[in-house]
Coordinates of C-alpha atoms and ligand atoms in Angstrom, one line a residue:
M51 CA 0.0 0.0 0.0
K52 CA 2.9 2.3 0.9
T53 CA 4.5 1.9 -2.5
I54 CA 1.2 2.5 -4.3
R55 CA 0.7 5.7 -2.3
L56 CA 4.1 7.1 -2.9
L57 CA 3.7 6.3 -6.6
L58 CA 0.3 8.1 -6.5
V59 CA 1.7 11.1 -4.9
S60 CA 4.4 11.3 -7.5
L61 CA 1.7 10.8 -10.2
L62 CA -0.4 13.6 -8.7
F63 CA -0.6 16.3 -11.3
T64 CA 2.3 14.9 -13.3
F65 CA 0.6 13.9 -16.5
S66 CA -2.2 15.6 -18.1
L67 CA -4.6 15.1 -20.9
P68 CA -5.5 18.1 -23.1
L69 CA -8.1 20.3 -21.4
F70 CA -9.4 22.0 -24.5
A71 CA -13.1 21.6 -25.2
L72 CA -14.3 19.4 -28.1
S73 CA -16.8 20.8 -30.6
P74 CA -20.3 20.0 -29.4
E75 CA -20.9 17.4 -32.1
A76 CA -18.0 15.3 -30.9
V77 CA -19.3 15.1 -27.4
R78 CA -22.1 12.6 -26.5
D79 CA -25.3 13.7 -24.8
A80 CA -26.1 10.3 -23.2
P81 CA -23.6 8.0 -21.5
S82 CA -23.0 4.5 -22.7
A83 CA -23.5 3.1 -19.2
A84 CA -25.0 3.9 -15.9
A85 CA -22.8 4.0 -12.7
V86 CA -23.3 4.1 -9.0
A87 CA -20.5 4.5 -6.5
S88 CA -21.4 4.4 -2.8
A89 CA -19.9 3.5 0.6
H90 CA -21.7 0.2 0.8
P91 CA -22.2 -2.7 -1.7
Y92 CA -25.9 -3.1 -0.8
A93 CA -26.5 0.6 -1.5
T94 CA -24.7 0.5 -4.9
Q95 CA -26.7 -2.7 -5.8
A96 CA -30.0 -1.0 -4.8
G97 CA -29.2 2.0 -7.0
H98 CA -28.7 -0.3 -10.0
E99 CA -31.8 -2.2 -9.2
I100 CA -33.9 0.9 -9.3
L101 CA -32.3 2.1 -12.5
E102 CA -33.0 -1.3 -14.1
A103 CA -36.6 -1.1 -12.9
G104 CA -37.1 2.1 -14.9
G105 CA -36.0 4.7 -12.4
N106 CA -33.8 7.6 -13.2
A107 CA -30.7 8.8 -11.3
F108 CA -33.0 10.7 -8.9
D109 CA -35.0 7.6 -8.0
A110 CA -31.7 5.7 -7.6
S111 CA -30.5 8.5 -5.3
V112 CA -33.5 7.9 -3.0
A113 CA -32.9 4.2 -3.0
V114 CA -29.2 4.6 -2.3
S115 CA -29.8 7.2 0.5
A116 CA -32.3 5.0 2.2
V117 CA -30.2 1.8 2.0
L118 CA -27.2 3.7 3.4
A119 CA -29.5 4.9 6.2
V120 CA -30.0 1.2 7.1
V121 CA -26.7 -0.5 6.5
E122 CA -24.3 2.4 7.4
P123 CA -26.1 3.6 10.6
Y124 CA -22.9 5.2 11.8
S125 CA -22.7 7.6 8.8
S126 CA -26.1 8.9 7.8
G127 CA -29.8 8.1 8.2
L128 CA -33.4 9.2 8.4
G129 CA -32.5 10.8 11.7
G130 CA -30.0 13.1 9.9
G131 CA -29.7 15.2 6.8
G132 CA -27.6 16.1 3.8
F133 CA -27.2 17.8 0.4
W134 CA -28.2 16.2 -2.9
L135 CA -26.8 18.0 -6.0
L136 CA -28.9 17.1 -9.1
H137 CA -28.3 17.5 -12.8
R138 CA -31.3 16.9 -15.1
A139 CA -30.2 16.0 -18.6
S140 CA -33.4 17.1 -20.5
D141 CA -32.8 20.8 -19.8
N142 CA -29.4 20.8 -18.0
Y143 CA -31.2 22.0 -14.9
E144 CA -29.1 21.9 -11.7
V145 CA -30.3 22.2 -8.2
M146 CA -29.1 21.6 -4.7
I147 CA -31.6 19.9 -2.4
D148 CA -30.9 21.2 1.1
G149 CA -32.1 18.6 3.5
R150 CA -29.8 19.9 6.3
E151 CA -31.0 19.5 9.9
R152 CA -32.4 22.6 11.6
A153 CA -32.0 23.8 15.2
P154 CA -35.2 23.1 17.3
L155 CA -37.4 26.2 17.7
S156 CA -36.6 26.2 21.4
A157 CA -32.9 26.2 20.8
H158 CA -30.9 29.2 21.9
R159 CA -27.4 30.5 21.4
D160 CA -26.0 29.5 24.8
M161 CA -27.7 26.1 25.2
Y162 CA -24.5 24.2 25.5
L163 CA -22.8 26.5 28.0
D164 CA -22.6 26.2 31.8
K165 CA -23.4 29.1 34.1
H166 CA -19.8 30.3 33.8
G167 CA -20.2 30.5 30.0
E168 CA -18.0 27.4 29.4
V169 CA -18.9 24.7 26.9
I170 CA -20.3 21.6 28.7
P171 CA -18.3 18.7 27.2
G172 CA -20.4 16.2 25.3
L173 CA -23.7 18.0 25.5
S174 CA -23.8 18.9 21.8
M175 CA -22.6 15.4 20.8
D176 CA -24.2 12.7 22.9
G177 CA -27.9 12.2 23.6
A178 CA -31.2 13.8 22.8
L179 CA -30.2 17.5 23.2
A180 CA -27.5 17.1 20.5
A181 CA -30.0 16.4 17.8
G182 CA -31.2 18.8 15.1
I183 CA -34.5 18.3 13.3
P184 CA -33.9 15.7 10.6
G185 CA -34.1 16.6 7.0
E186 CA -33.4 13.4 5.1
P187 CA -37.0 12.0 5.1
A188 CA -38.3 15.3 3.7
A189 CA -35.6 15.4 1.1
L190 CA -36.2 11.8 -0.1
A191 CA -39.9 12.3 -0.5
H192 CA -39.3 15.6 -2.3
I193 CA -36.7 14.1 -4.7
A194 CA -39.0 11.1 -5.5
E195 CA -42.0 13.3 -6.1
K196 CA -40.5 16.2 -8.1
Y197 CA -37.6 14.6 -10.0
G198 CA -38.2 10.8 -9.9
Q199 CA -40.1 8.5 -12.2
L200 CA -41.0 5.8 -9.7
P201 CA -43.2 6.0 -6.6
L202 CA -41.4 6.6 -3.3
A203 CA -42.5 3.1 -2.1
K204 CA -40.6 1.4 -5.0
S205 CA -37.4 3.3 -4.2
L206 CA -37.7 2.6 -0.5
A207 CA -38.3 -1.1 -1.0
P208 CA -34.6 -2.2 -0.9
A209 CA -34.0 -0.3 2.4
I210 CA -37.1 -1.8 3.9
K211 CA -35.8 -5.3 3.0
Y212 CA -32.4 -4.7 4.6
A213 CA -34.0 -3.2 7.7
R214 CA -36.3 -6.1 8.1
E215 CA -34.0 -9.0 7.1
G216 CA -30.8 -7.5 8.5
F217 CA -27.3 -6.8 7.3
P218 CA -24.1 -8.4 8.5
V219 CA -21.6 -6.6 10.7
T220 CA -18.3 -5.8 9.0
E221 CA -14.9 -4.7 10.4
H222 CA -15.8 -1.1 9.6
Y223 CA -19.1 -1.4 11.6
R224 CA -17.1 -2.8 14.5
R225 CA -14.6 0.1 14.4
M226 CA -17.4 2.7 14.4
A227 CA -19.5 1.0 17.1
G228 CA -16.3 0.6 19.3
F229 CA -15.6 4.3 18.9
R230 CA -19.2 5.2 20.0
L231 CA -19.8 2.4 22.4
E232 CA -20.6 4.6 25.4
A233 CA -23.0 6.8 23.5
L234 CA -24.8 3.7 22.2
R235 CA -24.9 2.0 25.6
A236 CA -26.5 5.2 27.0
S237 CA -29.6 4.6 24.8
P238 CA -31.6 1.4 25.6
E239 CA -33.0 1.3 22.0
S240 CA -29.6 1.8 20.4
T241 CA -28.1 -0.9 22.6
K242 CA -30.8 -3.3 21.6
V243 CA -30.4 -2.6 17.8
F244 CA -26.7 -1.9 17.3
L245 CA -25.0 -3.9 20.1
K246 CA -25.0 -7.6 21.2
D247 CA -25.0 -8.3 24.9
N248 CA -24.1 -4.7 25.4
E249 CA -20.9 -5.1 23.4
V250 CA -19.8 -4.4 19.8
P251 CA -21.3 -7.3 17.9
P252 CA -19.1 -10.0 16.2
L253 CA -18.4 -10.1 12.5
E254 CA -21.3 -11.3 10.4
H255 CA -23.8 -10.8 13.3
L256 CA -27.1 -9.6 11.6
I257 CA -28.3 -6.1 12.5
I258 CA -32.1 -6.3 12.2
Q259 CA -34.0 -3.0 12.5
A260 CA -37.8 -3.9 12.7
D261 CA -38.9 -0.4 14.0
L262 CA -36.9 1.3 11.2
A263 CA -38.5 -1.0 8.6
N264 CA -42.0 0.1 10.0
T265 CA -41.1 3.8 9.8
L266 CA -39.8 3.3 6.3
E267 CA -43.1 1.5 5.4
L268 CA -45.1 4.4 6.8
M269 CA -43.0 6.8 4.6
A270 CA -43.6 4.5 1.6
K271 CA -47.4 4.9 2.2
K272 CA -47.6 8.5 3.4
G273 CA -44.4 10.2 2.2
A274 CA -42.7 12.7 4.5
R275 CA -45.9 12.8 6.7
G276 CA -45.2 9.2 7.7
F277 CA -42.1 10.5 9.5
Y278 CA -42.9 14.0 10.6
R279 CA -46.5 13.5 11.7
G280 CA -48.7 10.8 13.2
K281 CA -47.3 7.8 15.2
V282 CA -43.6 8.3 14.3
G283 CA -43.6 12.1 14.8
K284 CA -45.3 11.7 18.2
A285 CA -42.8 9.0 19.3
L286 CA -39.9 11.0 18.2
V287 CA -40.9 14.1 20.2
K288 CA -41.9 12.1 23.2
G289 CA -38.6 10.1 23.2
V290 CA -36.5 13.3 22.8
R291 CA -38.3 15.2 25.5
K292 CA -38.2 12.3 28.0
N293 CA -34.4 12.2 27.5
G294 CA -33.4 15.8 28.0
G295 CA -34.2 17.2 24.5
I296 CA -36.3 20.2 23.5
W297 CA -38.1 19.1 20.3
K298 CA -41.7 20.0 19.9
T299 CA -44.4 18.7 17.5
K300 CA -44.2 22.0 15.6
D301 CA -40.5 21.5 14.9
L302 CA -41.3 18.4 12.9
K303 CA -44.4 19.9 11.3
K304 CA -42.4 23.0 10.1
Y305 CA -39.4 21.2 8.8
Q306 CA -38.9 22.0 5.1
I307 CA -36.2 21.2 2.6
V308 CA -34.9 24.2 0.5
E309 CA -34.1 24.1 -3.2
R310 CA -31.0 26.2 -3.6
E311 CA -29.1 27.4 -6.7
P312 CA -25.7 25.6 -6.7
L313 CA -22.5 27.7 -6.8
K314 CA -20.6 27.5 -10.1
A315 CA -17.3 28.9 -11.2
P316 CA -14.8 28.4 -14.0
Y317 CA -11.4 26.9 -13.1
F318 CA -8.8 26.3 -15.7
G319 CA -11.2 25.7 -18.6
M320 CA -13.6 23.6 -16.4
T321 CA -16.9 24.4 -14.7
V322 CA -17.0 23.5 -11.0
T323 CA -20.5 23.2 -9.6
S324 CA -20.9 22.7 -5.9
V325 CA -23.1 23.4 -2.9
A326 CA -24.2 26.8 -1.5
P327 CA -24.5 27.6 2.2
P328 CA -25.4 26.3 4.7
S329 CA -22.5 24.2 3.4
S330 CA -19.2 26.0 3.4
G331 CA -18.0 23.5 0.9
G332 CA -18.8 25.3 -2.4
V333 CA -17.5 28.7 -1.2
A334 CA -14.3 27.3 0.2
L335 CA -13.7 25.1 -2.8
L336 CA -14.2 27.9 -5.3
S337 CA -12.1 30.2 -3.2
M338 CA -9.2 27.8 -3.2
L339 CA -9.5 27.1 -6.9
N340 CA -9.6 30.9 -7.6
I341 CA -6.5 31.4 -5.6
L342 CA -4.7 28.5 -7.4
E343 CA -5.9 29.2 -10.9
P344 CA -3.0 31.4 -12.2
Y345 CA -0.3 29.1 -11.0
D346 CA 1.0 26.5 -13.4
L347 CA 0.7 23.6 -10.9
L348 CA 1.6 21.0 -13.4
Q349 CA 4.9 22.5 -14.2
M350 CA 6.3 23.5 -10.9
D351 CA 8.3 21.4 -8.5
E352 CA 6.3 19.3 -6.0
T353 CA 7.3 21.2 -2.8
S354 CA 6.2 24.5 -4.4
R355 CA 3.0 22.9 -5.6
I356 CA 2.1 21.5 -2.2
H357 CA 3.1 24.7 -0.5
L358 CA 0.8 26.8 -2.6
I359 CA -2.1 24.4 -2.2
I360 CA -1.6 24.5 1.6
E361 CA -1.6 28.4 1.5
A362 CA -4.8 28.4 -0.5
M363 CA -6.4 26.0 2.1
R364 CA -5.3 28.3 5.0
R365 CA -6.9 31.4 3.5
A366 CA -10.2 29.7 2.4
Y367 CA -10.6 28.2 5.9
R368 CA -9.9 31.5 7.6
D369 CA -12.8 33.0 5.6
R370 CA -14.9 30.0 6.3
A371 CA -14.5 30.5 10.0
E372 CA -15.4 34.2 9.8
Y373 CA -18.2 34.5 7.3
L374 CA -20.0 31.2 6.7
G375 CA -23.4 30.3 8.2
D376 CA -27.0 29.8 7.2
T377 CA -27.8 32.4 4.6
D378 CA -31.5 32.3 5.6
Y379 CA -30.4 33.8 8.9
V380 CA -27.2 35.7 8.3
N381 CA -25.6 37.7 5.6
V382 CA -22.8 35.8 3.9
P383 CA -20.9 37.7 1.3
V384 CA -20.9 34.6 -1.1
S385 CA -20.3 36.5 -4.3
Q386 CA -17.4 38.3 -2.9
L387 CA -15.8 35.2 -1.4
I388 CA -16.0 33.4 -4.7
D389 CA -14.9 36.4 -6.8
P390 CA -11.6 36.0 -8.6
E391 CA -10.7 39.6 -7.8
Y392 CA -11.1 38.8 -4.1
A393 CA -9.0 35.7 -4.6
A394 CA -6.3 37.8 -6.2
G395 CA -6.0 39.8 -3.0
L396 CA -5.7 36.6 -0.9
R397 CA -3.1 35.3 -3.4
A398 CA -1.1 38.5 -3.1
S399 CA -0.5 37.7 0.6
I400 CA 1.1 34.3 -0.3
N401 CA 4.9 34.0 -0.1
P402 CA 5.8 31.3 -2.7
E403 CA 8.9 30.4 -0.6
Q404 CA 7.6 30.6 3.0
A405 CA 4.6 29.5 5.0
T406 CA 2.4 32.4 6.2
K407 CA 1.7 32.0 9.9
S408 CA -2.0 31.8 10.5
S409 CA -1.5 34.2 13.4
E410 CA -0.5 36.8 10.8
L411 CA -3.8 36.6 9.1
R412 CA -6.7 38.4 10.8
G413 CA -8.0 35.6 13.0
V414 CA -11.3 34.1 14.1
Q415 CA -12.2 31.0 16.0
T416 CA -12.6 27.9 13.9
Q417 CA -15.0 25.1 14.3
E418 CA -14.2 21.5 13.5
G419 CA -16.9 19.6 11.7
G420 CA -17.9 16.1 12.7
N421 CA -16.0 13.2 11.2
D422 CA -18.5 10.7 9.9
T423 CA -20.7 11.1 7.0
T424 CA -21.3 9.4 3.6
H425 CA -21.2 10.2 -0.1
F426 CA -22.5 8.6 -3.2
S427 CA -22.4 9.5 -6.9
I428 CA -24.8 8.3 -9.6
L429 CA -25.1 8.6 -13.4
D430 CA -28.0 7.2 -15.4
K431 CA -28.1 6.3 -19.1
Q432 CA -30.2 9.5 -19.9
G433 CA -27.3 11.6 -18.6
N434 CA -29.0 12.6 -15.3
Y435 CA -26.6 12.6 -12.4
V436 CA -26.5 13.1 -8.7
A437 CA -23.7 13.8 -6.1
A438 CA -25.0 13.5 -2.5
T439 CA -23.3 13.8 0.8
L440 CA -25.3 12.9 3.9
S441 CA -24.6 12.9 7.6
I442 CA -25.7 12.3 11.1
N443 CA -22.4 13.9 12.2
Y444 CA -20.3 11.8 14.6
P445 CA -20.3 8.0 14.1
F446 CA -23.8 6.8 15.1
G447 CA -24.8 10.5 15.6
S448 CA -25.9 11.3 19.1
G449 CA -26.2 7.5 19.8
F450 CA -29.8 8.2 20.9
M451 CA -32.8 6.4 19.4
P452 CA -36.3 7.3 20.6
A453 CA -38.4 4.2 21.5
G454 CA -40.6 2.7 18.8
T455 CA -39.1 4.7 15.9
G456 CA -36.0 2.9 14.8
I457 CA -34.6 6.4 14.1
L458 CA -31.0 7.0 15.4
L459 CA -30.8 10.8 15.9
N460 CA -28.0 13.0 14.6
D461 CA -25.7 15.2 16.7
E462 CA -25.5 17.8 14.1
M463 CA -26.0 20.6 16.7
D464 CA -22.3 20.2 17.3
D465 CA -21.7 21.8 13.9
F466 CA -22.9 25.1 15.3
S467 CA -20.4 27.4 17.1
A468 CA -21.4 26.6 20.7
K469 CA -19.5 29.6 22.0
P470 CA -19.5 32.4 19.5
G471 CA -18.6 36.0 20.2
V472 CA -15.8 35.1 22.5
A473 CA -12.4 36.5 21.7
N474 CA -9.9 33.9 20.5
A475 CA -6.2 33.6 21.3
Y476 CA -5.6 36.6 19.0
G477 CA -8.1 38.7 20.7
L478 CA -10.6 38.6 17.8
V479 CA -14.2 37.7 17.8
G480 CA -15.6 35.3 15.3
A481 CA -18.0 32.6 14.2
E482 CA -21.0 34.7 14.9
A483 CA -22.4 33.7 11.5
N484 CA -22.7 30.1 12.8
A485 CA -24.2 30.9 16.2
I486 CA -27.2 28.8 17.3
A487 CA -30.6 30.3 16.6
P488 CA -34.1 28.7 16.5
G489 CA -34.8 27.0 13.2
K490 CA -31.3 27.8 11.8
R491 CA -29.3 25.3 9.8
M492 CA -25.8 24.6 11.2
L493 CA -22.8 25.1 9.0
S494 CA -21.6 22.1 7.1
S495 CA -18.5 21.1 5.1
M496 CA -20.3 18.6 2.9
S497 CA -19.2 19.2 -0.7
P498 CA -20.9 17.1 -3.3
T499 CA -19.5 18.5 -6.6
F500 CA -19.6 18.2 -10.4
V501 CA -16.6 19.2 -12.5
S502 CA -16.8 19.4 -16.3
N503 CA -14.4 20.5 -19.0
G504 CA -17.0 19.8 -21.8
E505 CA -15.6 16.5 -22.6
R506 CA -14.9 14.9 -19.2
L507 CA -17.3 15.1 -16.3
A508 CA -16.5 14.2 -12.6
I509 CA -19.2 13.5 -10.0
I510 CA -17.4 13.5 -6.8
G511 CA -17.5 13.8 -3.0
T512 CA -16.4 12.3 0.3
P513 CA -17.1 12.2 4.0
G514 CA -14.5 13.5 6.5
G515 CA -15.7 16.4 8.6
S516 CA -13.8 19.6 8.1
R517 CA -11.4 17.8 5.8
I518 CA -14.1 17.1 3.3
I519 CA -13.5 20.3 1.3
T520 CA -9.7 19.8 1.0
M521 CA -10.1 16.2 0.0
V522 CA -12.5 17.2 -2.8
L523 CA -10.1 20.0 -3.8
L524 CA -7.3 17.4 -4.2
G525 CA -9.7 15.2 -6.2
I526 CA -10.6 18.1 -8.5
L527 CA -6.9 19.0 -9.1
D528 CA -6.2 15.4 -9.9
F529 CA -9.1 15.4 -12.4
A530 CA -7.8 18.6 -13.9
A531 CA -4.4 17.0 -14.3
G532 CA -6.1 14.3 -16.5
N533 CA -5.7 11.5 -14.1
K534 CA -8.0 8.5 -13.7
V535 CA -11.0 8.2 -11.4
E536 CA -9.2 5.5 -9.4
S537 CA -6.5 8.0 -8.7
W538 CA -8.8 10.8 -7.4
V539 CA -10.3 8.5 -4.8
S540 CA -7.1 6.9 -3.6
L541 CA -4.7 9.9 -3.6
P542 CA -2.9 10.4 -0.3
R543 CA -4.4 13.4 1.5
F544 CA -3.2 16.5 3.3
H545 CA -5.1 19.3 4.9
H546 CA -4.8 22.8 6.5
Q547 CA -7.7 24.6 8.1
Y548 CA -6.1 27.8 9.2
L549 CA -6.2 26.9 12.9
P550 CA -4.5 25.0 14.3
D551 CA -1.6 26.2 12.1
T552 CA -0.6 22.6 11.1
V553 CA -0.5 20.7 7.9
F554 CA -2.3 17.4 8.8
H555 CA -1.6 14.5 6.4
E556 CA -2.1 10.8 5.9
A557 CA 1.0 8.9 7.0
D558 CA 2.1 8.1 3.5
A559 CA 1.1 11.4 1.9
F560 CA 4.7 12.8 1.8
T561 CA 8.1 11.4 1.4
A562 CA 10.7 12.1 4.1
E563 CA 12.3 14.6 1.7
Q564 CA 9.0 16.4 1.1
V565 CA 8.4 16.7 4.8
Q566 CA 11.8 18.2 5.3
A567 CA 11.3 20.6 2.3
L568 CA 8.0 21.7 3.7
E569 CA 9.4 22.2 7.2
L570 CA 12.2 24.3 5.7
R571 CA 9.5 26.6 4.3
G572 CA 8.1 27.0 7.7
H573 CA 5.2 24.5 7.8
T574 CA 4.4 22.4 10.8
L575 CA 3.4 18.9 9.8
K576 CA 1.5 16.2 11.6
A577 CA 1.0 12.7 10.3
S578 CA -2.3 11.1 11.1
D579 CA -2.6 7.6 12.6
N580 CA -5.7 6.9 10.5
T581 CA -6.6 7.2 6.8
W582 CA -9.2 9.9 5.9
G583 CA -12.3 10.0 3.8
N584 CA -14.3 7.6 1.8
M585 CA -14.5 9.2 -1.7
Q586 CA -17.0 7.9 -4.2
A587 CA -16.6 9.2 -7.8
I588 CA -17.7 8.7 -11.4
L589 CA -16.1 9.8 -14.6
W590 CA -18.1 10.2 -17.8
D591 CA -15.6 10.7 -20.6
K592 CA -17.9 12.1 -23.3
K593 CA -15.2 12.1 -26.0
Y594 CA -14.8 8.3 -25.9
N595 CA -18.2 7.8 -24.3
E596 CA -16.8 5.8 -21.5
V597 CA -18.1 5.6 -18.0
K598 CA -15.8 4.7 -15.1
A599 CA -16.5 4.7 -11.4
A600 CA -14.3 4.2 -8.3
S601 CA -14.8 3.8 -4.6
D602 CA -12.2 4.8 -2.1
P603 CA -9.9 1.8 -1.3
R604 CA -9.6 2.9 2.3
V605 CA -13.1 1.6 3.3
E606 CA -15.7 -0.9 2.1
G607 CA -17.6 0.9 -0.7
S608 CA -18.5 -0.3 -4.1
A609 CA -18.5 1.3 -7.5
Q610 CA -20.3 -0.5 -10.3
V611 CA -20.8 0.5 -14.0
Q612 CA -23.7 -1.2 -15.9
Q613 CA -23.7 -1.2 -19.7
Ligands
LIG454 N1 -21.5 17.0 10.0 C1 -20.5 17.1 9.0 C2 -20.7 18.3 8.1 O1 -21.9 18.6 7.9 O2 -19.8 18.9 7.6

């Protein structure tokens, strides 16, 4: 693995295909094959089943989301939310479905602080008070009704089957359950469903979720009402309130998805399409690409290239911390932040030979995102496609499941700034834009993205908390360098998020010589004990009308192309 990684790092950006656009006649409108790449083989298979049953990519996205909710309970679920980026082939219409969780209407800015104004550890991460109002059920019903060709019941059928019949525990499941064992043990329902004899279940043990199957069946019959109203809605509110939470019936009744216009910008002859706030992903991605655009990354030496990418990350994450939040509640200067002129100003502060100290940039407090989430990419034979990143935040979310619902709740409230307005180490105040407010959506890093240069299209995304955006950036740069889809998903990864002022990297991302060269330029590096991300990507090469898909080799996903 080490050799492969070092080889990949040296391949990064080193060979390139021509990036000029073909004449429109030479480019195909419909792909030769359909593809699904997701974090679990059952979800990928369900996506193809729905496509073969006459569904389009949007129906398949409902099926894949719902199966992931069942078989990857540590990553996403009906008790969580996400962003679905859709491209409709018939009219090239693109839309972001914002199914992000919202703060309960009784939430308030200081709800996770003690009487001395200090954050109470764990309160926004474990248990009922950590949960935002889920958005995934509303999003699935909306996508099926407005963009799909099949009834919701048909697209939910594979998920119902896996919930009722069970799925076998894998190594990855065991790792995730081990990590959140205490949170799961704190909830009797979660203990019953996700553990065996109060411990992490053995390999191959079947996880059966009868209550979840019943809830999914109610959704299949009644749509979103089957979740937010009636029996399930009542049990959710009752369970949350009995366990220290603040949900009310009206929180569920009032939850609505929002259709938002995706953010788009050119980069090096390509169009990059990504998500708008309340994700910070699109803004930060476009900002980093704008900063990097004038540099000839393919021609420069590797240390200089990595140095410039790190400096672009540092600046985009500084802005993320200061400006980003839910645009339905706060003013976010999105057009300024993704304006190439603004990026030119940021670029001017980069010393090509020396790391800028983050303390030298005007500072604000930063907020780490949660670290578990899921992503999938889908392309159908009509040329519709979807990139979706979904989350319940930490592995197994809050760990809390209200009785009789089968719904494991998110802990997405932790993505708000629990303590905004407090001066940081540099005496500056920040993160106001992401303060808690009733009904507000918490800031996210999820970054489902399309990249197209006219002849090649990438459908790409990954989980990974605050590192999502930089992982997608590295994938896009690798796509721009003309490399294969297998390379985007397996590339060794590095990340800088302004504060702490450290370049985090996967253990094999840099050679000893590269580490030394970067340190000489003033960077502090820290190798991670773990691998990062779980990227799922599709390439549609319109020139050769070839479809390829790849799943991150780090975890247990599956990418399948069907002719
Ligand atoms: N909870 C992870 C994210 O939204 O970025």
